Amino acid sequence: MRRSEVINEVAHCDGLIVANLGFPSRELYARQDSERNFYMLGSMGLASSIGMGIACSQNKRVFVIDGDGSVLMNLGSLATVTRYAPSNYCLVIVDNKAYGSTGNQPTCTAGKADLFKIAKAAGNHTVRRVKTIAALRRTLQLFSQTCLIIIAETDSKADEVPVIPLTPVDIKVRFMREVKSRSKKTVNR
Amino acid sequence: MTGKRSGSRQPHQADSAIVRVLLKEGIAPVLSLPCNMLAGLLREIDRHPLQHIKVCREEEGVGIAAGAALAGKKPLLLMQNSGLGNTLNALMSLTRLYQLPLFLLMSHRGGPGEKISAQIPMGEAAPRILETLGIKYIYIRSAHDFTILARLVKQTYNNSLISAAFLSRRLWDAAK
């Protein structure tokens, strides 16, 4: 399974998306840019935390596309996410076992570290490991009202994608507009 | 301690005053890490209808705060000034980069009466670090300063800024 396939699959889900810096953001932008996407440009490691902040502050489902290197940088986040377990939160960790945006240097998951076991040990009951797109799709459909962590194992191939031309404030303003309109819809229902 | 109700400690007036500011300014969520000086305040926060998320590391709090701000909330990070060091890159490459609001409320360790030597170097450096980053800060030393705190908190969210306040040990040394 390729990383870009995982991103494509998440992009077809209904909800807000936080994309990790580097290739995940750029691939998501290139494939399916939308106001509901928050593209990280810096602060490596904090995708899962940003998503948790959004999930705890409004009702829409939040998908986070994170990476193994980034999650390893902020492992405490897995414990915090589990402690508060917002049911509208889905963390998809693309585990390509490498720092894909900086030249594919191997991460600890290329060795013995196992993010599935680490996430489980943090206390979360719904952690799933997927190796195919079909399994990822099934998992995303099955758990729609649960705080869910998915470890999606992929190869390290990346597509050639351009840098995002939006300014940080553009990304923020349009995302906030989208959150606001979506929250209103939820209230009216 | 002379609690009116048996088994419950009477909150210190400094803690009550800070919680009043948080409530009045509509702060949510409070992201916190513990500190001995903040123990009473943390208890007082949990006795009020304030959204309170306890994080494992300060930088993580900056991330959750950014997410909350993106959803239109007014997040505040409560920590020791030693934790400031753990937030720096995120404060710049996330909060400042996207012009999101965040208030940093810190116990100021390392001053007079400090018993832990490890607190002293960062206690001295913290204000200068904020100056370097262009973050406005104030000192809260007495009940008199809570009005200034409320004003800076309001400015922070109205103008999408990062601001900070150092809570002095004197606040809690003062009579209840």
mmCIF file of C-alpha atoms in Angstrom:
data_model
loop_
_atom_site.group_PDB
_atom_site.id
_atom_site.type_symbol
_atom_site.label_atom_id
_atom_site.label_comp_id
_atom_site.label_asym_id
_atom_site.label_seq_id
_atom_site.Cartn_x
_atom_site.Cartn_y
_atom_site.Cartn_z
ATOM 1 C CA MET A 1 0.000 0.000 0.000
ATOM 2 C CA ARG A 2 1.311 3.437 -0.901
ATOM 3 C CA ARG A 3 1.119 6.442 1.362
ATOM 4 C CA SER A 4 -0.756 8.438 -1.250
ATOM 5 C CA GLU A 5 -3.448 5.718 -1.362
ATOM 6 C CA VAL A 6 -4.010 6.078 2.385
ATOM 7 C CA ILE A 7 -4.310 9.840 2.037
ATOM 8 C CA ASN A 8 -6.732 9.398 -0.847
ATOM 9 C CA GLU A 9 -8.891 7.035 1.219
ATOM 10 C CA VAL A 10 -9.079 9.432 4.190
ATOM 11 C CA ALA A 11 -9.877 12.302 1.816
ATOM 12 C CA HIS A 12 -13.051 10.438 0.841
ATOM 13 C CA CYS A 13 -14.353 10.350 4.432
ATOM 14 C CA ASP A 14 -16.774 12.960 5.708
ATOM 15 C CA GLY A 15 -15.143 15.244 8.252
ATOM 16 C CA LEU A 16 -12.340 17.680 8.923
ATOM 17 C CA ILE A 17 -8.774 16.645 8.107
ATOM 18 C CA VAL A 18 -5.490 17.606 9.784
ATOM 19 C CA ALA A 19 -2.560 16.666 7.562
ATOM 20 C CA ASN A 20 0.969 16.284 8.864
ATOM 21 C CA LEU A 21 3.677 18.570 7.511
ATOM 22 C CA GLY A 22 5.703 17.638 4.454
ATOM 23 C CA PHE A 23 4.442 15.086 1.959
ATOM 24 C CA PRO A 24 1.110 14.202 3.665
ATOM 25 C CA SER A 25 -0.054 17.823 3.427
ATOM 26 C CA ARG A 26 1.335 18.247 -0.076
ATOM 27 C CA GLU A 27 -0.174 14.994 -1.332
ATOM 28 C CA LEU A 28 -3.559 15.847 0.173
ATOM 29 C CA TYR A 29 -3.420 19.325 -1.348
ATOM 30 C CA ALA A 30 -2.480 17.964 -4.775
ATOM 31 C CA ARG A 31 -5.127 15.228 -4.754
ATOM 32 C CA GLN A 32 -8.085 16.860 -3.096
ATOM 33 C CA ASP A 33 -7.663 20.376 -1.806
ATOM 34 C CA SER A 34 -10.573 21.526 0.327
ATOM 35 C CA GLU A 35 -11.367 24.171 2.939
ATOM 36 C CA ARG A 36 -11.903 21.344 5.431
ATOM 37 C CA ASN A 37 -8.197 20.437 5.248
ATOM 38 C CA PHE A 38 -5.766 21.899 7.749
ATOM 39 C CA TYR A 39 -2.270 21.687 6.308
ATOM 40 C CA MET A 40 0.542 21.680 8.853
ATOM 41 C CA LEU A 41 3.620 23.558 7.711
ATOM 42 C CA GLY A 42 5.774 23.227 10.845
ATOM 43 C CA SER A 43 5.619 21.968 14.449
ATOM 44 C CA MET A 44 6.521 18.370 13.613
ATOM 45 C CA GLY A 45 4.938 15.897 16.023
ATOM 46 C CA LEU A 46 1.807 17.861 16.825
ATOM 47 C CA ALA A 47 -0.686 16.626 14.205
ATOM 48 C CA SER A 48 -2.374 14.241 16.637
ATOM 49 C CA SER A 49 -2.589 17.039 19.246
ATOM 50 C CA ILE A 50 -4.006 19.640 16.847
ATOM 51 C CA GLY A 51 -6.659 17.135 15.768
ATOM 52 C CA MET A 52 -7.498 16.368 19.378
ATOM 53 C CA GLY A 53 -7.964 20.091 20.094
ATOM 54 C CA ILE A 54 -10.394 20.376 17.191
ATOM 55 C CA ALA A 55 -12.240 17.168 18.140
ATOM 56 C CA CYS A 56 -12.734 18.324 21.742
ATOM 57 C CA SER A 57 -14.091 21.700 20.608
ATOM 58 C CA GLN A 58 -16.814 20.822 18.086
ATOM 59 C CA ASN A 59 -18.925 17.852 16.936
ATOM 60 C CA LYS A 60 -17.700 17.055 13.436
ATOM 61 C CA ARG A 61 -15.506 14.021 12.973
ATOM 62 C CA VAL A 62 -11.794 14.832 12.753
ATOM 63 C CA PHE A 63 -9.319 12.728 10.786
ATOM 64 C CA VAL A 64 -5.601 13.172 11.423
ATOM 65 C CA ILE A 65 -3.089 11.951 8.866
ATOM 66 C CA ASP A 66 0.060 11.514 10.908
ATOM 67 C CA GLY A 67 3.385 9.749 10.356
ATOM 68 C CA ASP A 68 5.504 7.275 12.304
ATOM 69 C CA GLY A 69 8.413 9.694 12.745
ATOM 70 C CA SER A 70 6.081 12.440 13.979
ATOM 71 C CA VAL A 71 4.180 10.205 16.394
ATOM 72 C CA LEU A 72 7.481 8.948 17.842
ATOM 73 C CA MET A 73 8.273 12.597 18.578
ATOM 74 C CA ASN A 74 5.097 13.063 20.667
ATOM 75 C CA LEU A 75 4.282 9.649 22.141
ATOM 76 C CA GLY A 76 2.611 11.234 25.174
ATOM 77 C CA SER A 77 -0.139 12.364 22.821
ATOM 78 C CA LEU A 78 -1.295 8.737 22.436
ATOM 79 C CA ALA A 79 -1.844 8.626 26.207
ATOM 80 C CA THR A 80 -3.674 11.973 26.264
ATOM 81 C CA VAL A 81 -5.873 11.023 23.307
ATOM 82 C CA THR A 82 -6.802 7.803 25.089
ATOM 83 C CA ARG A 83 -7.449 9.572 28.390
ATOM 84 C CA TYR A 84 -10.056 11.893 26.847
ATOM 85 C CA ALA A 85 -10.996 9.623 23.912
ATOM 86 C CA PRO A 86 -13.147 12.022 21.878
ATOM 87 C CA SER A 87 -15.554 9.804 19.911
ATOM 88 C CA ASN A 88 -15.264 12.052 16.824
ATOM 89 C CA TYR A 89 -11.507 11.513 16.544
ATOM 90 C CA CYS A 90 -9.671 9.247 14.143
ATOM 91 C CA LEU A 91 -5.885 9.142 14.045
ATOM 92 C CA VAL A 92 -4.438 7.507 10.953
ATOM 93 C CA ILE A 93 -0.715 6.902 11.368
ATOM 94 C CA VAL A 94 0.920 6.287 8.016
ATOM 95 C CA ASP A 95 3.768 4.009 9.038
ATOM 96 C CA ASN A 96 6.286 3.942 6.203
ATOM 97 C CA LYS A 97 9.100 3.282 8.691
ATOM 98 C CA ALA A 98 11.007 6.317 7.467
ATOM 99 C CA TYR A 99 11.273 10.099 7.675
ATOM 100 C CA GLY A 100 9.702 10.386 4.247
ATOM 101 C CA SER A 101 9.935 14.144 3.810
ATOM 102 C CA THR A 102 13.648 14.402 4.585
ATOM 103 C CA GLY A 103 15.158 11.614 2.492
ATOM 104 C CA ASN A 104 13.714 8.389 3.887
ATOM 105 C CA GLN A 105 16.038 7.971 6.859
ATOM 106 C CA PRO A 106 14.732 4.929 8.829
ATOM 107 C CA THR A 107 12.694 5.566 12.015
ATOM 108 C CA CYS A 108 12.539 3.250 15.023
ATOM 109 C CA THR A 109 9.562 1.420 13.475
ATOM 110 C CA ALA A 110 12.002 0.143 10.824
ATOM 111 C CA GLY A 111 13.551 -1.690 13.776
ATOM 112 C CA LYS A 112 11.647 -3.198 16.673
ATOM 113 C CA ALA A 113 9.353 -0.355 17.755
ATOM 114 C CA ASP A 114 5.708 -1.215 17.107
ATOM 115 C CA LEU A 115 3.260 1.708 17.093
ATOM 116 C CA PHE A 116 0.279 -0.669 17.224
ATOM 117 C CA LYS A 117 1.505 -2.079 20.529
ATOM 118 C CA ILE A 118 2.478 1.354 21.837
ATOM 119 C CA ALA A 119 -0.983 2.770 21.054
ATOM 120 C CA LYS A 120 -2.617 -0.285 22.646
ATOM 121 C CA ALA A 121 -0.416 0.047 25.718
ATOM 122 C CA ALA A 122 -1.483 3.687 26.042
ATOM 123 C CA GLY A 123 -4.882 2.216 26.865
ATOM 124 C CA ASN A 124 -6.858 2.698 23.684
ATOM 125 C CA HIS A 125 -9.313 -0.121 22.924
ATOM 126 C CA THR A 126 -9.816 0.625 19.246
ATOM 127 C CA VAL A 127 -6.420 0.400 17.630
ATOM 128 C CA ARG A 128 -6.230 -1.344 14.276
ATOM 129 C CA ARG A 129 -3.308 -2.277 12.062
ATOM 130 C CA VAL A 130 -4.043 -2.314 8.333
ATOM 131 C CA LYS A 131 -1.849 -3.326 5.417
ATOM 132 C CA THR A 132 -4.251 -3.012 2.495
ATOM 133 C CA ILE A 133 -6.571 -0.318 1.190
ATOM 134 C CA ALA A 134 -9.553 -2.682 1.539
ATOM 135 C CA ALA A 135 -8.781 -3.223 5.226
ATOM 136 C CA LEU A 136 -8.342 0.525 5.767
ATOM 137 C CA ARG A 137 -11.689 1.267 4.101
ATOM 138 C CA ARG A 138 -13.446 -1.400 6.178
ATOM 139 C CA THR A 139 -11.937 -0.073 9.408
ATOM 140 C CA LEU A 140 -12.899 3.507 8.629
ATOM 141 C CA GLN A 141 -16.488 2.424 7.957
ATOM 142 C CA LEU A 142 -16.792 0.157 10.968
ATOM 143 C CA PHE A 143 -15.803 2.654 13.641
ATOM 144 C CA SER A 144 -17.577 5.929 13.043
ATOM 145 C CA GLN A 145 -18.493 6.812 16.647
ATOM 146 C CA THR A 146 -15.294 5.707 18.364
ATOM 147 C CA CYS A 147 -11.969 7.244 19.215
ATOM 148 C CA LEU A 148 -10.009 5.269 16.665
ATOM 149 C CA ILE A 149 -6.287 4.823 15.997
ATOM 150 C CA ILE A 150 -5.230 3.162 12.755
ATOM 151 C CA ILE A 151 -1.678 2.127 11.974
ATOM 152 C CA ALA A 152 -1.530 1.973 8.176
ATOM 153 C CA GLU A 153 1.635 0.228 7.051
ATOM 154 C CA THR A 154 2.822 1.498 3.698
ATOM 155 C CA ASP A 155 5.903 1.409 1.517
ATOM 156 C CA SER A 156 8.068 4.492 1.449
ATOM 157 C CA LYS A 157 7.370 5.573 -2.118
ATOM 158 C CA ALA A 158 6.213 9.157 -2.485
ATOM 159 C CA ASP A 159 4.498 10.873 -5.399
ATOM 160 C CA GLU A 160 6.027 13.995 -6.898
ATOM 161 C CA VAL A 161 3.875 16.772 -5.483
ATOM 162 C CA PRO A 162 4.343 20.533 -5.469
ATOM 163 C CA VAL A 163 4.677 22.725 -2.383
ATOM 164 C CA ILE A 164 1.374 24.177 -1.097
ATOM 165 C CA PRO A 165 1.017 27.715 -2.447
ATOM 166 C CA LEU A 166 -1.368 28.913 0.314
ATOM 167 C CA THR A 167 -0.156 31.183 3.107
ATOM 168 C CA PRO A 168 -0.505 29.895 6.700
ATOM 169 C CA VAL A 169 -3.177 32.495 7.420
ATOM 170 C CA ASP A 170 -5.103 31.500 4.256
ATOM 171 C CA ILE A 171 -5.093 27.885 5.462
ATOM 172 C CA LYS A 172 -6.347 28.972 8.879
ATOM 173 C CA VAL A 173 -9.032 31.389 7.717
ATOM 174 C CA ARG A 174 -10.687 29.037 5.250
ATOM 175 C CA PHE A 175 -10.466 26.090 7.672
ATOM 176 C CA MET A 176 -12.065 28.122 10.471
ATOM 177 C CA ARG A 177 -14.814 29.236 8.095
ATOM 178 C CA GLU A 178 -15.477 25.587 7.266
ATOM 179 C CA VAL A 179 -15.545 24.527 10.944
ATOM 180 C CA LYS A 180 -17.999 27.322 11.710
ATOM 181 C CA SER A 181 -20.353 26.446 8.872
ATOM 182 C CA ARG A 182 -20.177 22.758 9.715
ATOM 183 C CA SER A 183 -20.898 23.386 13.399
ATOM 184 C CA LYS A 184 -23.974 25.400 12.431
ATOM 185 C CA LYS A 185 -25.220 22.541 10.285
ATOM 186 C CA THR A 186 -24.827 20.205 13.239
ATOM 187 C CA VAL A 187 -26.843 22.510 15.493
ATOM 188 C CA ASN A 188 -29.653 22.912 12.956
ATOM 189 C CA ARG A 189 -30.103 19.204 12.433
ATOM 190 C CA MET B 1 -6.228 25.267 56.647
ATOM 191 C CA THR B 2 -9.616 26.204 57.974
ATOM 192 C CA GLY B 3 -12.142 24.743 55.543
ATOM 193 C CA LYS B 4 -15.737 25.728 56.177
ATOM 194 C CA ARG B 5 -17.030 22.390 54.934
ATOM 195 C CA SER B 6 -15.479 19.339 56.503
ATOM 196 C CA GLY B 7 -13.060 17.559 54.174
ATOM 197 C CA SER B 8 -12.833 20.410 51.684
ATOM 198 C CA ARG B 9 -10.130 23.025 51.718
ATOM 199 C CA GLN B 10 -11.106 26.648 51.439
ATOM 200 C CA PRO B 11 -9.676 27.931 48.135
ATOM 201 C CA HIS B 12 -6.973 30.563 48.376
ATOM 202 C CA GLN B 13 -8.234 33.961 47.261
ATOM 203 C CA ALA B 14 -5.539 34.128 44.548
ATOM 204 C CA ASP B 15 -6.777 30.850 43.035
ATOM 205 C CA SER B 16 -10.407 32.010 43.181
ATOM 206 C CA ALA B 17 -9.483 35.314 41.531
ATOM 207 C CA ILE B 18 -7.645 33.579 38.664
ATOM 208 C CA VAL B 19 -10.545 31.188 38.083
ATOM 209 C CA ARG B 20 -12.922 34.170 37.974
ATOM 210 C CA VAL B 21 -10.818 35.703 35.186
ATOM 211 C CA LEU B 22 -10.813 32.410 33.233
ATOM 212 C CA LEU B 23 -14.580 32.081 33.552
ATOM 213 C CA LYS B 24 -15.310 35.710 32.717
ATOM 214 C CA GLU B 25 -13.096 35.679 29.612
ATOM 215 C CA GLY B 26 -14.627 32.414 28.367
ATOM 216 C CA ILE B 27 -11.404 30.396 28.433
ATOM 217 C CA ALA B 28 -11.675 26.858 27.030
ATOM 218 C CA PRO B 29 -9.888 24.587 27.192
ATOM 219 C CA VAL B 30 -7.316 25.008 29.958
ATOM 220 C CA LEU B 31 -4.343 22.798 29.030
ATOM 221 C CA SER B 32 -2.304 22.062 32.107
ATOM 222 C CA LEU B 33 0.758 20.478 33.599
ATOM 223 C CA PRO B 34 1.130 20.373 37.346
ATOM 224 C CA CYS B 35 3.333 22.514 39.573
ATOM 225 C CA ASN B 36 3.506 22.569 43.331
ATOM 226 C CA MET B 37 2.677 26.291 43.280
ATOM 227 C CA LEU B 38 -0.344 25.643 41.043
ATOM 228 C CA ALA B 39 -1.807 22.751 43.055
ATOM 229 C CA GLY B 40 -4.553 24.882 44.611
ATOM 230 C CA LEU B 41 -5.389 26.578 41.315
ATOM 231 C CA LEU B 42 -5.645 23.226 39.513
ATOM 232 C CA ARG B 43 -8.065 22.010 42.196
ATOM 233 C CA GLU B 44 -10.090 25.191 41.917
ATOM 234 C CA ILE B 45 -10.300 24.873 38.108
ATOM 235 C CA ASP B 46 -11.795 21.394 38.493
ATOM 236 C CA ARG B 47 -14.432 22.737 40.868
ATOM 237 C CA HIS B 48 -15.781 25.033 38.139
ATOM 238 C CA PRO B 49 -17.329 24.447 34.722
ATOM 239 C CA LEU B 50 -14.045 24.945 32.880
ATOM 240 C CA GLN B 51 -12.933 22.525 30.175
ATOM 241 C CA HIS B 52 -9.648 21.159 31.509
ATOM 242 C CA ILE B 53 -7.309 18.879 29.564
ATOM 243 C CA LYS B 54 -4.254 17.540 31.375
ATOM 244 C CA VAL B 55 -1.396 17.001 28.950
ATOM 245 C CA CYS B 56 1.836 14.984 29.168
ATOM 246 C CA ARG B 57 4.170 17.684 27.867
ATOM 247 C CA GLU B 58 3.840 21.412 27.307
ATOM 248 C CA GLU B 59 4.426 21.246 23.546
ATOM 249 C CA GLU B 60 1.489 18.871 23.250
ATOM 250 C CA GLY B 61 -0.606 21.514 25.001
ATOM 251 C CA VAL B 62 0.407 24.059 22.350
ATOM 252 C CA GLY B 63 -0.824 21.619 19.686
ATOM 253 C CA ILE B 64 -4.184 20.988 21.360
ATOM 254 C CA ALA B 65 -4.545 24.729 21.962
ATOM 255 C CA ALA B 66 -3.986 25.400 18.258
ATOM 256 C CA GLY B 67 -6.719 22.888 17.379
ATOM 257 C CA ALA B 68 -9.121 24.463 19.875
ATOM 258 C CA ALA B 69 -8.360 27.940 18.496
ATOM 259 C CA LEU B 70 -9.034 26.668 14.957
ATOM 260 C CA ALA B 71 -12.466 25.633 16.239
ATOM 261 C CA GLY B 72 -13.010 29.176 17.571
ATOM 262 C CA LYS B 73 -12.164 28.536 21.232
ATOM 263 C CA LYS B 74 -9.961 30.483 23.643
ATOM 264 C CA PRO B 75 -7.315 28.051 24.910
ATOM 265 C CA LEU B 76 -4.892 28.739 27.758
ATOM 266 C CA LEU B 77 -1.766 26.822 28.731
ATOM 267 C CA LEU B 78 -1.117 26.584 32.469
ATOM 268 C CA MET B 79 2.369 25.420 33.464
ATOM 269 C CA GLN B 80 5.616 26.134 35.295
ATOM 270 C CA ASN B 81 7.947 28.565 33.579
ATOM 271 C CA SER B 82 10.331 25.603 33.159
ATOM 272 C CA GLY B 83 7.792 24.192 30.701
ATOM 273 C CA LEU B 84 8.188 27.233 28.488
ATOM 274 C CA GLY B 85 11.358 25.645 27.102
ATOM 275 C CA ASN B 86 9.325 22.686 25.876
ATOM 276 C CA THR B 87 6.968 24.900 23.864
ATOM 277 C CA LEU B 88 9.269 27.128 21.836
ATOM 278 C CA ASN B 89 9.305 25.606 18.357
ATOM 279 C CA ALA B 90 5.567 24.928 18.445
ATOM 280 C CA LEU B 91 4.836 28.464 19.642
ATOM 281 C CA MET B 92 6.672 29.844 16.616
ATOM 282 C CA SER B 93 6.044 27.301 13.839
ATOM 283 C CA LEU B 94 2.401 26.704 14.769
ATOM 284 C CA THR B 95 0.762 29.354 16.976
ATOM 285 C CA ARG B 96 2.639 32.375 15.624
ATOM 286 C CA LEU B 97 2.867 31.077 12.046
ATOM 287 C CA TYR B 98 -0.918 30.745 11.703
ATOM 288 C CA GLN B 99 -1.630 33.759 13.945
ATOM 289 C CA LEU B 100 -3.617 31.775 16.489
ATOM 290 C CA PRO B 101 -4.306 33.094 20.006
ATOM 291 C CA LEU B 102 -2.758 31.508 23.087
ATOM 292 C CA PHE B 103 -2.299 32.680 26.653
ATOM 293 C CA LEU B 104 0.579 31.194 28.669
ATOM 294 C CA LEU B 105 -0.109 31.306 32.402
ATOM 295 C CA MET B 106 2.989 30.269 34.319
ATOM 296 C CA SER B 107 4.037 29.839 37.888
ATOM 297 C CA HIS B 108 7.326 31.718 38.155
ATOM 298 C CA ARG B 109 9.809 29.442 39.819
ATOM 299 C CA GLY B 110 13.398 30.209 40.675
ATOM 300 C CA GLY B 111 12.860 33.474 42.526
ATOM 301 C CA PRO B 112 13.173 34.282 46.243
ATOM 302 C CA GLY B 113 12.191 31.323 48.411
ATOM 303 C CA GLU B 114 12.975 28.740 45.721
ATOM 304 C CA LYS B 115 14.192 25.506 47.285
ATOM 305 C CA ILE B 116 14.972 23.612 44.060
ATOM 306 C CA SER B 117 18.196 24.771 42.426
ATOM 307 C CA ALA B 118 17.239 23.361 39.019
ATOM 308 C CA GLN B 119 14.473 25.978 38.803
ATOM 309 C CA ILE B 120 16.833 28.944 39.017
ATOM 310 C CA PRO B 121 18.483 29.117 35.537
ATOM 311 C CA MET B 122 15.195 28.839 33.602
ATOM 312 C CA GLY B 123 13.428 31.088 36.084
ATOM 313 C CA GLU B 124 15.916 33.814 35.253
ATOM 314 C CA ALA B 125 15.932 33.155 31.499
ATOM 315 C CA ALA B 126 12.178 32.793 30.895
ATOM 316 C CA PRO B 127 11.315 36.520 30.675
ATOM 317 C CA ARG B 128 14.210 37.159 28.276
ATOM 318 C CA ILE B 129 13.145 34.199 26.116
ATOM 319 C CA LEU B 130 9.692 35.747 25.785
ATOM 320 C CA GLU B 131 11.244 39.098 24.851
ATOM 321 C CA THR B 132 13.289 37.388 22.120
ATOM 322 C CA LEU B 133 10.164 35.755 20.729
ATOM 323 C CA GLY B 134 8.236 39.026 20.839
ATOM 324 C CA ILE B 135 5.714 37.726 23.359
ATOM 325 C CA LYS B 136 4.219 40.306 25.697
ATOM 326 C CA TYR B 137 4.233 39.285 29.355
ATOM 327 C CA ILE B 138 3.227 40.611 32.733
ATOM 328 C CA TYR B 139 3.991 39.725 36.333
ATOM 329 C CA ILE B 140 1.137 38.974 38.702
ATOM 330 C CA ARG B 141 2.403 39.736 42.193
ATOM 331 C CA SER B 142 -0.663 40.860 44.125
ATOM 332 C CA ALA B 143 -4.458 40.900 43.996
ATOM 333 C CA HIS B 144 -4.092 44.346 42.455
ATOM 334 C CA ASP B 145 -2.683 42.774 39.254
ATOM 335 C CA PHE B 146 -5.696 40.602 38.377
ATOM 336 C CA THR B 147 -7.316 43.517 36.528
ATOM 337 C CA ILE B 148 -4.220 43.746 34.303
ATOM 338 C CA LEU B 149 -4.373 39.967 33.789
ATOM 339 C CA ALA B 150 -7.997 40.154 32.644
ATOM 340 C CA ARG B 151 -7.144 42.983 30.250
ATOM 341 C CA LEU B 152 -4.198 41.122 28.660
ATOM 342 C CA VAL B 153 -6.232 37.914 28.341
ATOM 343 C CA LYS B 154 -8.951 39.824 26.492
ATOM 344 C CA GLN B 155 -6.410 41.502 24.153
ATOM 345 C CA THR B 156 -4.817 38.152 23.395
ATOM 346 C CA TYR B 157 -7.984 36.604 21.957
ATOM 347 C CA ASN B 158 -9.295 39.795 20.350
ATOM 348 C CA ASN B 159 -6.067 40.194 18.394
ATOM 349 C CA SER B 160 -4.959 36.545 17.947
ATOM 350 C CA LEU B 161 -1.740 37.015 19.900
ATOM 351 C CA ILE B 162 0.480 34.925 22.132
ATOM 352 C CA SER B 163 0.783 36.533 25.588
ATOM 353 C CA ALA B 164 2.040 35.383 28.951
ATOM 354 C CA ALA B 165 1.803 36.031 32.666
ATOM 355 C CA PHE B 166 4.164 34.950 35.426
ATOM 356 C CA LEU B 167 2.461 34.153 38.715
ATOM 357 C CA SER B 168 4.673 35.128 41.641
ATOM 358 C CA ARG B 169 5.040 32.945 44.709
ATOM 359 C CA ARG B 170 4.070 36.036 46.730
ATOM 360 C CA LEU B 171 0.461 35.637 45.562
ATOM 361 C CA TRP B 172 0.065 32.533 47.673
ATOM 362 C CA ASP B 173 2.305 33.666 50.532
ATOM 363 C CA ALA B 174 -0.068 36.542 51.166
ATOM 364 C CA ALA B 175 -2.717 36.041 53.833
ATOM 365 C CA LYS B 176 -5.894 34.310 52.717
#
